[in-house]
């Protein structure tokens, strides 16, 4: 990678800095690709939005500040190479970086959102199954689209999820199992033309669902539901964790189901739940 050579030869960066900067730029690229964009199309607003997104996922202010340094360096290199005319990160400041807690849906909003896919055709059954599974398990969208049929155990009511070299078993509630049964037994065989296809969820061409394809599905049903909150695949993950915590689940169990390596990433939901309780108190207490 030419940028890596630039960091080593021109900037004399340490191995740790090179590794960190490359990782930050790669993750930013993944974020943009999921939104049908690319690194060379980024704007200052895109950079700020990504920083907000990092904070909403529990990243520390230090991580966000390092990302900003990495991306500024990356675009300086792209300017030097003639790929871009301006550095979109140049005017972005990390001085006011504050941790933003993830926005979650209320239980009523989740119910409204999950009701949007109409089970009257193949797309409706498939979309209903995907959304139910996402909220039932809190898995990441990258994990959802890489699931294979063999990862699903409907008889026992769980899925097997592998990610980042770790494996975990996550239970499913009855409604999710029923949605998956309807899809797997009745719909998926109609969509899949290749009998060797292993993907659990496929697009209307019978091929494995993509991140971009699922992103469009989420936005479609958000608009259809008329929910003003910004809903992303990660919103259902956040809601899953916060709702479990609200209903008495312990942090360690939630950490295991989410696949968090560090409990500190899970603890962010205690702040979300406390904030929600304060809002309820302010609205409901007669003397508040």
Short mmCIF file of C-alpha atoms in Angstrom, two decimals, residues 64-167:
data_model
loop_
_atom_site.label_atom_id
_atom_site.label_comp_id
_atom_site.label_asym_id
_atom_site.label_seq_id
_atom_site.Cartn_x
_atom_site.Cartn_y
_atom_site.Cartn_z
CA UNK A 64 -11.57 9.48 17.88
CA UNK A 65 -8.72 11.99 18.18
CA UNK A 66 -6.28 9.40 16.82
CA UNK A 67 -8.64 8.64 13.92
CA UNK A 68 -8.72 12.32 13.05
CA UNK A 69 -4.92 12.46 12.99
CA UNK A 70 -4.84 9.33 10.82
CA UNK A 71 -7.38 10.57 8.32
CA UNK A 72 -5.74 13.98 8.05
CA UNK A 73 -2.47 12.25 7.29
CA UNK A 74 -4.15 9.97 4.75
CA UNK A 75 -5.70 12.84 2.83
CA UNK A 76 -2.46 14.82 2.92
CA UNK A 77 -0.91 11.84 1.15
CA UNK A 78 -3.79 11.75 -1.35
CA UNK A 79 -3.29 15.47 -2.09
CA UNK A 80 0.43 14.82 -2.56
CA UNK A 81 -0.48 11.99 -4.98
CA UNK A 82 -2.93 14.19 -6.86
CA UNK A 83 -5.95 12.03 -6.01
CA UNK A 84 -7.84 14.80 -4.17
CA UNK A 85 -7.62 18.59 -4.30
CA UNK A 86 -8.44 19.33 -0.67
CA UNK A 87 -8.16 17.56 2.67
CA UNK A 88 -11.72 17.00 3.97
CA UNK A 89 -10.44 16.51 7.50
CA UNK A 90 -8.39 19.71 7.61
CA UNK A 91 -11.04 21.91 9.19
CA UNK A 92 -12.39 19.27 11.54
CA UNK A 93 -11.48 19.74 15.18
CA UNK A 94 -11.19 17.14 17.91
CA UNK A 95 -11.25 19.78 20.64
CA UNK A 96 -14.94 19.32 21.35
CA UNK A 97 -15.01 15.54 21.10
CA UNK A 98 -17.38 14.17 23.71
CA UNK A 99 -18.69 10.66 24.12
CA UNK A 100 -22.17 10.41 22.64
CA UNK A 101 -24.28 7.60 23.88
CA UNK A 102 -26.08 5.48 21.31
CA UNK A 103 -29.65 6.30 20.47
CA UNK A 104 -32.01 3.44 21.06
CA UNK A 105 -35.58 2.73 20.05
CA UNK A 106 -38.34 2.39 22.60
CA UNK A 107 -40.13 -0.95 22.81
CA UNK A 108 -43.08 0.57 20.96
CA UNK A 109 -40.80 1.88 18.21
CA UNK A 110 -39.19 -1.55 17.86
CA UNK A 111 -42.63 -3.16 17.56
CA UNK A 112 -43.65 -0.59 14.94
CA UNK A 113 -40.43 -1.08 12.98
CA UNK A 114 -40.61 -4.89 13.03
CA UNK A 115 -44.21 -4.76 11.83
CA UNK A 116 -43.30 -2.96 8.60
CA UNK A 117 -42.32 -5.91 6.38
CA UNK A 118 -45.58 -7.38 5.12
CA UNK A 119 -45.48 -11.17 4.87
CA UNK A 120 -47.39 -11.31 1.58
CA UNK A 121 -44.48 -12.02 -0.76
CA UNK A 122 -40.93 -13.40 -0.71
CA UNK A 123 -39.31 -10.06 0.06
CA UNK A 124 -41.66 -9.39 2.97
CA UNK A 125 -41.05 -12.80 4.57
CA UNK A 126 -37.29 -12.48 4.14
CA UNK A 127 -37.09 -8.92 5.46
CA UNK A 128 -39.30 -9.78 8.44
CA UNK A 129 -37.02 -12.70 9.33
CA UNK A 130 -33.86 -10.56 9.05
CA UNK A 131 -35.18 -7.77 11.26
CA UNK A 132 -36.55 -10.16 13.87
CA UNK A 133 -33.22 -12.00 13.98
CA UNK A 134 -31.25 -8.77 14.29
CA UNK A 135 -33.31 -7.55 17.28
CA UNK A 136 -33.50 -11.03 18.82
CA UNK A 137 -29.74 -11.46 18.92
CA UNK A 138 -28.09 -8.03 18.72
CA UNK A 139 -25.58 -9.31 16.17
CA UNK A 140 -23.70 -6.94 13.89
CA UNK A 141 -24.83 -6.50 10.28
CA UNK A 142 -21.51 -8.00 9.14
CA UNK A 143 -22.36 -11.09 11.19
CA UNK A 144 -25.93 -11.21 9.92
CA UNK A 145 -24.98 -11.33 6.25
CA UNK A 146 -22.26 -13.94 6.81
CA UNK A 147 -24.60 -16.38 8.57
CA UNK A 148 -25.03 -19.73 6.83
CA UNK A 149 -27.95 -22.12 7.07
CA UNK A 150 -25.87 -24.39 9.28
CA UNK A 151 -25.49 -21.57 11.84
CA UNK A 152 -29.20 -21.70 12.58
CA UNK A 153 -30.69 -24.25 14.98
CA UNK A 154 -34.43 -23.66 14.99
CA UNK A 155 -35.24 -26.80 16.97
CA UNK A 156 -33.12 -25.62 19.90
CA UNK A 157 -33.83 -21.93 19.25
CA UNK A 158 -30.38 -20.40 18.81
CA UNK A 159 -27.85 -19.20 16.25
CA UNK A 160 -24.14 -19.88 16.11
CA UNK A 161 -22.16 -16.73 15.34
CA UNK A 162 -18.46 -16.49 14.46
CA UNK A 163 -16.71 -13.13 14.36
CA UNK A 164 -13.19 -11.81 14.89
CA UNK A 165 -11.91 -15.28 15.69
CA UNK A 166 -14.48 -15.84 18.43
CA UNK A 167 -17.61 -17.96 18.50
#
